[in-house]
Amino acid sequence: GPPPATPPPAPTPPARPPAAPHQPAYAFGDAPAPVGAFGARGDTLGVAVDLARGVVYAADAANHRIQAFDPRGRFRHAWGARGTAPGQLVAPGDVAVAADGTVYVMDTENFRIQRFDPQGRFIGTWGGPGAAPGRFGAGRPVCEDRGCGPNGIAVAADGSVWVADTWNRRLQRFGPTGAVLGIVPLAAGGEGSEGTPTDVAVGPDGTIWTYVPYDSHLRRYAPDGTPRGRFPARDDGPDAFGFEWVTALTVADDGAVWVGGAGAGELARWDADGRRRIVRLAGSDDGWSKITALAPDAGGAVWAAEAGSQRLVRLDADGMQRAWLGGPRDGSGGPLPRWPDALDVAPDGTVVVVGNAIVPARGEDSQVPAWWRGDVAGRFDGRSTGGEAWEALAAAPDGTWFAAQGYTFSGQRYVAHLDRYGRVLGQRWLPSGTTGYAQDLAVAPDGTLAVLMYDSQRPYQRRILRLAPGGGLAATWVISLDDPYAPQVTPRLAAAADGAVFVSTGSRVSRYGPDGTLEARWGAHGTGLGQMRAALDIAVGPDGTVYVADAGNDRVQRFGRDGALRSVWPAHPAAEVVDDDGDGWPDSVRIAGIAVADDGRVLVLDDRQRRVLVFAPPATGTPPGPAGLGHGSWRRSTFDNRWLADLPLTVEADAGLDLDLSHPAPGPGLPDDGRSMRLEQTVALPAGWHRVEVESRDGLRAWIGGQLVVDAGDGPAPRRTLWVRGGTDQPWRLDVSSPGTLLSLRLAVRPQAEVRSVHLPWVGTR
């Protein structure tokens, strides 16, 4: 018979589209979970029950949304997406329902409360960061927009809304639309507590309940905020429950008070006579279980939101579990831990991110970090290491990992050796007499392990240990953190193939030889090329290129091993870097870590969006600078008034940038005084993103691409930094119209490593 047909070749998976220069080729870790599922283990959940309508609401913090279920756990609908616009959410920590069906969402990391109807349609909002009445948390820059928002919400029978404003040490009472009705201060004092409420609940009789850490007492208040006493929430008797702090509480319709905590999968219930019962959730994981919210149901039952298993559990008045819904996501794509701290990539492409998976959303300081692993192609999954507090990690050439514990385990004198799933294989013991704890790790291609040691007795010094692949001490030396900005960030390590060790400290990078000799140092605090603000991480590529996560400038900088700048690109090209509060720290800091794969791909850890951005290997060579931006090719129109009104009297097609209005009139009909002018040019920047810095004073307005970027009509304007996309012609315009006597403008356009600046100082008299 005929020969067998040749089987067709296996289909080739579609390639990712090529990225533009310095654009992420792709990202992973930020995909939402499917509806009906929540986040990964440890992510905060909130819960509320609408008895009249038969709806159970879940605040799904990991996916920035609210999900609605029927009492049997069947999904109904969901709403919300990450963002700051009305109706958008950032890590909503809890939810509450009024008698009329209005849904109140505690939009934690936006520092506000939002109102929705039962279908999820936006109604209104109030709040914001700050300490004024009606605001929540300490605000920027203290909280860095993370973990300092409101921490509990409840609605009373009269429609008033109570909010636990933890970091302002108070409870706030609002009307249904957000009007402030009262404030109950909880400052430290006679009761010996720090006054930071971890939750708030309202009983059937209107009594207000709250709990504050260290006090170990539940506090009661009348509906008007008058104190009604307190009673112990825990004791050390034989039936003491296993959690240290109360992280959630509610009052059932039979008057019983329920509380939950972290780490033991337990709840405590007090009936109306004060008798206590301990309830343990079946199937909970002691190392992960945390009750982040409680809500009353009918007949004395309650719903408990358990972060460890990412589920909502219904318990009847006797503590029996009658139903549960939700569950963790399937691991097919993020999200990352809530606070990702560090990442690295192994030779086989395995990516590991260490971060705190449990947020102290109820005032709890202790957190359980997680080990998350995936691959550079984009699949990510959460893996536990049994609750070990890994703070730093580094990939070894053989695909295993080294990890160091943080300050909570300061007695540690070893670095753990882990397999690719985070299971402990052994320990690499540190030399006898070593003090402090390991703050960062780096592994060279030959297997040499560099350890950065921190000792609280010497806060402005660090000791570096180089351990040979077999475990012996190869070298050790002490470095001084003489960088004035070093105390603001944690120093980080990177190891090169030639044995060199690179250390980033705030705004500097230092290179040490294998024996600890200082060989090179570069960097300074600032926004210019080669300058840094908060260098949060450092990595060395296979070709020896040094990559710095310049978080304070929201960019990545590439250097040669001697500090020569090779290129700069924004880690978030679409974002404008703005410092609205004037604290010298940009309000859009996002970069938490950086790593380089063996194939040259650059991985940037985005801790605000909880994702990993993957950049293609940088191209070699220097791109051309911006075309046409200089002292010629400007179209200048001059007006016979100070307001650029009516038609210009003269137009010069190829004018320079001499804007000194003290010169004699440039043409007939123009006065020697009281003139104004407009300069326009079409600027062709190369493809890619370009960092533009604009500053001016007195009487000048500047537009780029139709956007007003400087408005100094009445005096100095602050410097602005923004990212402009090249590849197309864009109109640039300068208007000079003020009667002032001192004018100046500075434009700096920075594509990658090249800077093209136009500095225009002049003095003019009117």
PDB file of C-alpha atoms in Angstrom, residues 65-243:
ATOM      1  CA  ARG A  65     -14.132  44.014  43.219  1.00  0.00           C
ATOM      2  CA  ILE A  66     -17.329  43.116  45.036  1.00  0.00           C
ATOM      3  CA  GLN A  67     -18.982  39.761  44.362  1.00  0.00           C
ATOM      4  CA  ALA A  68     -22.586  38.905  45.137  1.00  0.00           C
ATOM      5  CA  PHE A  69     -23.853  35.363  45.902  1.00  0.00           C
ATOM      6  CA  ASP A  70     -27.104  33.831  47.004  1.00  0.00           C
ATOM      7  CA  PRO A  71     -27.146  32.142  50.439  1.00  0.00           C
ATOM      8  CA  ARG A  72     -26.369  28.761  48.818  1.00  0.00           C
ATOM      9  CA  GLY A  73     -23.160  30.110  47.318  1.00  0.00           C
ATOM     10  CA  ARG A  74     -24.316  30.542  43.735  1.00  0.00           C
ATOM     11  CA  PHE A  75     -22.688  33.485  42.003  1.00  0.00           C
ATOM     12  CA  ARG A  76     -24.978  36.341  41.031  1.00  0.00           C
ATOM     13  CA  HIS A  77     -22.928  39.262  39.798  1.00  0.00           C
ATOM     14  CA  ALA A  78     -19.801  41.314  40.476  1.00  0.00           C
ATOM     15  CA  TRP A  79     -18.577  44.835  39.973  1.00  0.00           C
ATOM     16  CA  GLY A  80     -15.427  46.886  40.374  1.00  0.00           C
ATOM     17  CA  ALA A  81     -11.990  47.242  38.812  1.00  0.00           C
ATOM     18  CA  ARG A  82      -8.703  48.584  40.069  1.00  0.00           C
ATOM     19  CA  GLY A  83      -8.502  52.371  39.947  1.00  0.00           C
ATOM     20  CA  THR A  84      -9.240  55.647  41.654  1.00  0.00           C
ATOM     21  CA  ALA A  85     -12.213  56.852  39.599  1.00  0.00           C
ATOM     22  CA  PRO A  86     -15.712  56.735  41.094  1.00  0.00           C
ATOM     23  CA  GLY A  87     -16.854  53.120  41.202  1.00  0.00           C
ATOM     24  CA  GLN A  88     -13.326  51.755  40.913  1.00  0.00           C
ATOM     25  CA  LEU A  89     -11.639  50.111  43.890  1.00  0.00           C
ATOM     26  CA  VAL A  90      -8.190  49.398  45.276  1.00  0.00           C
ATOM     27  CA  ALA A  91      -8.091  46.447  47.687  1.00  0.00           C
ATOM     28  CA  PRO A  92     -11.559  46.835  49.219  1.00  0.00           C
ATOM     29  CA  GLY A  93     -11.194  45.410  52.715  1.00  0.00           C
ATOM     30  CA  ASP A  94     -14.808  45.142  53.865  1.00  0.00           C
ATOM     31  CA  VAL A  95     -18.415  45.740  52.905  1.00  0.00           C
ATOM     32  CA  ALA A  96     -21.661  46.537  54.754  1.00  0.00           C
ATOM     33  CA  VAL A  97     -25.345  46.696  53.753  1.00  0.00           C
ATOM     34  CA  ALA A  98     -28.058  49.109  54.888  1.00  0.00           C
ATOM     35  CA  ALA A  99     -31.718  48.204  55.358  1.00  0.00           C
ATOM     36  CA  ASP A 100     -32.635  49.869  52.057  1.00  0.00           C
ATOM     37  CA  GLY A 101     -30.142  47.681  50.188  1.00  0.00           C
ATOM     38  CA  THR A 102     -27.414  50.303  49.794  1.00  0.00           C
ATOM     39  CA  VAL A 103     -24.007  48.629  49.707  1.00  0.00           C
ATOM     40  CA  TYR A 104     -21.199  50.474  51.474  1.00  0.00           C
ATOM     41  CA  VAL A 105     -17.705  49.443  50.369  1.00  0.00           C
ATOM     42  CA  MET A 106     -14.607  50.180  52.431  1.00  0.00           C
ATOM     43  CA  ASP A 107     -12.280  51.156  49.570  1.00  0.00           C
ATOM     44  CA  THR A 108      -9.258  50.687  51.810  1.00  0.00           C
ATOM     45  CA  GLU A 109      -6.295  51.764  49.745  1.00  0.00           C
ATOM     46  CA  ASN A 110      -8.192  54.692  48.230  1.00  0.00           C
ATOM     47  CA  PHE A 111      -8.898  55.933  51.792  1.00  0.00           C
ATOM     48  CA  ARG A 112     -12.611  56.276  51.136  1.00  0.00           C
ATOM     49  CA  ILE A 113     -16.109  54.800  51.440  1.00  0.00           C
ATOM     50  CA  GLN A 114     -18.183  54.203  48.308  1.00  0.00           C
ATOM     51  CA  ARG A 115     -21.929  53.634  47.989  1.00  0.00           C
ATOM     52  CA  PHE A 116     -23.571  51.344  45.441  1.00  0.00           C
ATOM     53  CA  ASP A 117     -27.069  50.058  44.791  1.00  0.00           C
ATOM     54  CA  PRO A 118     -27.689  46.274  44.991  1.00  0.00           C
ATOM     55  CA  GLN A 119     -26.823  45.889  41.285  1.00  0.00           C
ATOM     56  CA  GLY A 120     -23.436  47.558  41.779  1.00  0.00           C
ATOM     57  CA  ARG A 121     -24.287  50.925  40.264  1.00  0.00           C
ATOM     58  CA  PHE A 122     -22.250  53.737  41.784  1.00  0.00           C
ATOM     59  CA  ILE A 123     -24.160  56.207  43.975  1.00  0.00           C
ATOM     60  CA  GLY A 124     -21.588  58.296  45.817  1.00  0.00           C
ATOM     61  CA  THR A 125     -18.372  58.424  47.800  1.00  0.00           C
ATOM     62  CA  TRP A 126     -16.646  60.263  50.638  1.00  0.00           C
ATOM     63  CA  GLY A 127     -13.316  60.255  52.440  1.00  0.00           C
ATOM     64  CA  GLY A 128      -9.706  60.651  51.393  1.00  0.00           C
ATOM     65  CA  PRO A 129      -6.358  60.445  53.201  1.00  0.00           C
ATOM     66  CA  GLY A 130      -5.814  62.661  56.222  1.00  0.00           C
ATOM     67  CA  ALA A 131      -6.727  63.324  59.824  1.00  0.00           C
ATOM     68  CA  ALA A 132      -9.567  65.811  59.335  1.00  0.00           C
ATOM     69  CA  PRO A 133     -13.102  64.652  60.174  1.00  0.00           C
ATOM     70  CA  GLY A 134     -14.429  62.502  57.358  1.00  0.00           C
ATOM     71  CA  ARG A 135     -10.980  61.405  56.230  1.00  0.00           C
ATOM     72  CA  PHE A 136      -9.062  58.231  56.995  1.00  0.00           C
ATOM     73  CA  GLY A 137      -5.519  57.129  57.735  1.00  0.00           C
ATOM     74  CA  ALA A 138      -2.395  59.176  58.161  1.00  0.00           C
ATOM     75  CA  GLY A 139      -2.197  59.936  54.446  1.00  0.00           C
ATOM     76  CA  ARG A 140       0.881  60.422  52.312  1.00  0.00           C
ATOM     77  CA  PRO A 141       3.806  60.001  52.587  1.00  0.00           C
ATOM     78  CA  VAL A 142       3.712  58.141  55.899  1.00  0.00           C
ATOM     79  CA  CYS A 143       1.554  55.282  54.701  1.00  0.00           C
ATOM     80  CA  GLU A 144       2.719  55.150  51.085  1.00  0.00           C
ATOM     81  CA  ASP A 145      -0.920  54.421  50.172  1.00  0.00           C
ATOM     82  CA  ARG A 146      -0.716  50.942  51.677  1.00  0.00           C
ATOM     83  CA  GLY A 147      -2.373  49.529  54.767  1.00  0.00           C
ATOM     84  CA  CYS A 148      -3.330  52.823  56.405  1.00  0.00           C
ATOM     85  CA  GLY A 149      -6.888  53.218  55.174  1.00  0.00           C
ATOM     86  CA  PRO A 150     -10.057  52.421  57.128  1.00  0.00           C
ATOM     87  CA  ASN A 151     -10.162  48.958  58.706  1.00  0.00           C
ATOM     88  CA  GLY A 152     -13.789  48.167  59.482  1.00  0.00           C
ATOM     89  CA  ILE A 153     -17.295  49.280  58.561  1.00  0.00           C
ATOM     90  CA  ALA A 154     -20.797  48.622  59.939  1.00  0.00           C
ATOM     91  CA  VAL A 155     -24.279  50.078  59.358  1.00  0.00           C
ATOM     92  CA  ALA A 156     -26.663  50.708  62.272  1.00  0.00           C
ATOM     93  CA  ALA A 157     -30.427  50.245  62.165  1.00  0.00           C
ATOM     94  CA  ASP A 158     -30.919  54.024  61.894  1.00  0.00           C
ATOM     95  CA  GLY A 159     -28.852  54.084  58.694  1.00  0.00           C
ATOM     96  CA  SER A 160     -25.737  55.637  60.210  1.00  0.00           C
ATOM     97  CA  VAL A 161     -22.411  54.240  59.045  1.00  0.00           C
ATOM     98  CA  TRP A 162     -19.618  53.490  61.521  1.00  0.00           C
ATOM     99  CA  VAL A 163     -16.007  53.235  60.322  1.00  0.00           C
ATOM    100  CA  ALA A 164     -12.910  52.084  62.238  1.00  0.00           C
ATOM    101  CA  ASP A 165     -10.379  54.780  61.314  1.00  0.00           C
ATOM    102  CA  THR A 166      -7.447  52.788  62.660  1.00  0.00           C
ATOM    103  CA  TRP A 167      -4.471  55.016  62.087  1.00  0.00           C
ATOM    104  CA  ASN A 168      -6.241  58.130  63.346  1.00  0.00           C
ATOM    105  CA  ARG A 169      -7.133  56.159  66.516  1.00  0.00           C
ATOM    106  CA  ARG A 170     -10.860  56.775  66.370  1.00  0.00           C
ATOM    107  CA  LEU A 171     -14.269  55.600  65.272  1.00  0.00           C
ATOM    108  CA  GLN A 172     -16.202  57.849  62.909  1.00  0.00           C
ATOM    109  CA  ARG A 173     -19.981  57.969  62.537  1.00  0.00           C
ATOM    110  CA  PHE A 174     -21.495  59.152  59.259  1.00  0.00           C
ATOM    111  CA  GLY A 175     -24.920  59.748  57.836  1.00  0.00           C
ATOM    112  CA  PRO A 176     -26.019  57.609  54.891  1.00  0.00           C
ATOM    113  CA  THR A 177     -24.466  60.044  52.394  1.00  0.00           C
ATOM    114  CA  GLY A 178     -21.224  60.686  54.277  1.00  0.00           C
ATOM    115  CA  ALA A 179     -22.037  63.624  56.542  1.00  0.00           C
ATOM    116  CA  VAL A 180     -19.936  63.409  59.728  1.00  0.00           C
ATOM    117  CA  LEU A 181     -22.252  62.805  62.684  1.00  0.00           C
ATOM    118  CA  GLY A 182     -19.687  62.132  65.381  1.00  0.00           C
ATOM    119  CA  ILE A 183     -16.198  60.969  66.306  1.00  0.00           C
ATOM    120  CA  VAL A 184     -15.227  58.629  69.138  1.00  0.00           C
ATOM    121  CA  PRO A 185     -11.518  59.114  69.978  1.00  0.00           C
ATOM    122  CA  LEU A 186      -9.600  56.010  71.054  1.00  0.00           C
ATOM    123  CA  ALA A 187      -6.246  57.564  71.920  1.00  0.00           C
ATOM    124  CA  ALA A 188      -3.861  55.871  74.306  1.00  0.00           C
ATOM    125  CA  GLY A 189      -4.589  56.678  77.899  1.00  0.00           C
ATOM    126  CA  GLY A 190      -6.040  55.137  81.003  1.00  0.00           C
ATOM    127  CA  GLU A 191      -6.938  51.891  79.319  1.00  0.00           C
ATOM    128  CA  GLY A 192      -3.326  51.315  78.297  1.00  0.00           C
ATOM    129  CA  SER A 193      -3.854  50.713  74.593  1.00  0.00           C
ATOM    130  CA  GLU A 194      -2.509  52.288  71.458  1.00  0.00           C
ATOM    131  CA  GLY A 195      -6.042  53.191  70.464  1.00  0.00           C
ATOM    132  CA  THR A 196      -5.944  51.689  66.949  1.00  0.00           C
ATOM    133  CA  PRO A 197      -9.322  49.970  66.381  1.00  0.00           C
ATOM    134  CA  THR A 198      -9.143  46.801  64.322  1.00  0.00           C
ATOM    135  CA  ASP A 199     -12.855  46.569  63.482  1.00  0.00           C
ATOM    136  CA  VAL A 200     -16.245  47.958  64.415  1.00  0.00           C
ATOM    137  CA  ALA A 201     -19.649  46.294  64.824  1.00  0.00           C
ATOM    138  CA  VAL A 202     -23.179  47.393  65.700  1.00  0.00           C
ATOM    139  CA  GLY A 203     -25.493  45.226  67.792  1.00  0.00           C
ATOM    140  CA  PRO A 204     -29.259  44.831  67.378  1.00  0.00           C
ATOM    141  CA  ASP A 205     -29.794  47.332  70.199  1.00  0.00           C
ATOM    142  CA  GLY A 206     -27.505  49.907  68.606  1.00  0.00           C
ATOM    143  CA  THR A 207     -24.541  49.240  70.888  1.00  0.00           C
ATOM    144  CA  ILE A 208     -21.203  49.910  69.174  1.00  0.00           C
ATOM    145  CA  TRP A 209     -18.377  47.397  69.646  1.00  0.00           C
ATOM    146  CA  THR A 210     -14.694  47.702  68.801  1.00  0.00           C
ATOM    147  CA  TYR A 211     -11.331  46.222  69.729  1.00  0.00           C
ATOM    148  CA  VAL A 212      -7.879  47.761  70.011  1.00  0.00           C
ATOM    149  CA  PRO A 213      -4.541  45.869  70.102  1.00  0.00           C
ATOM    150  CA  TYR A 214      -2.537  45.472  73.323  1.00  0.00           C
ATOM    151  CA  ASP A 215      -5.599  46.334  75.384  1.00  0.00           C
ATOM    152  CA  SER A 216      -7.011  42.779  74.959  1.00  0.00           C
ATOM    153  CA  HIS A 217     -10.476  44.140  75.740  1.00  0.00           C
ATOM    154  CA  LEU A 218     -13.598  44.643  73.698  1.00  0.00           C
ATOM    155  CA  ARG A 219     -15.054  48.113  74.160  1.00  0.00           C
ATOM    156  CA  ARG A 220     -18.713  49.076  74.114  1.00  0.00           C
ATOM    157  CA  TYR A 221     -20.285  52.429  73.288  1.00  0.00           C
ATOM    158  CA  ALA A 222     -23.822  53.788  73.220  1.00  0.00           C
ATOM    159  CA  PRO A 223     -25.231  54.729  69.809  1.00  0.00           C
ATOM    160  CA  ASP A 224     -24.160  58.321  70.474  1.00  0.00           C
ATOM    161  CA  GLY A 225     -20.567  57.259  71.260  1.00  0.00           C
ATOM    162  CA  THR A 226     -20.771  57.353  75.067  1.00  0.00           C
ATOM    163  CA  PRO A 227     -18.502  54.657  76.613  1.00  0.00           C
ATOM    164  CA  ARG A 228     -20.340  51.720  78.200  1.00  0.00           C
ATOM    165  CA  GLY A 229     -17.391  49.781  79.535  1.00  0.00           C
ATOM    166  CA  ARG A 230     -15.225  46.945  78.331  1.00  0.00           C
ATOM    167  CA  PHE A 231     -14.516  43.295  79.054  1.00  0.00           C
ATOM    168  CA  PRO A 232     -11.581  40.939  78.395  1.00  0.00           C
ATOM    169  CA  ALA A 233     -11.394  39.407  74.928  1.00  0.00           C
ATOM    170  CA  ARG A 234      -8.946  36.649  75.915  1.00  0.00           C
ATOM    171  CA  ASP A 235      -7.330  34.994  78.886  1.00  0.00           C
ATOM    172  CA  ASP A 236      -4.649  32.401  79.557  1.00  0.00           C
ATOM    173  CA  GLY A 237      -6.921  29.684  80.894  1.00  0.00           C
ATOM    174  CA  PRO A 238      -7.209  26.141  79.549  1.00  0.00           C
ATOM    175  CA  ASP A 239      -9.820  27.203  76.984  1.00  0.00           C
ATOM    176  CA  ALA A 240      -7.942  30.272  75.769  1.00  0.00           C
ATOM    177  CA  PHE A 241      -8.175  30.694  72.040  1.00  0.00           C
ATOM    178  CA  GLY A 242      -5.106  30.650  69.882  1.00  0.00           C
ATOM    179  CA  PHE A 243      -4.904  34.115  68.335  1.00  0.00           C
TER     180      PHE A 243
END
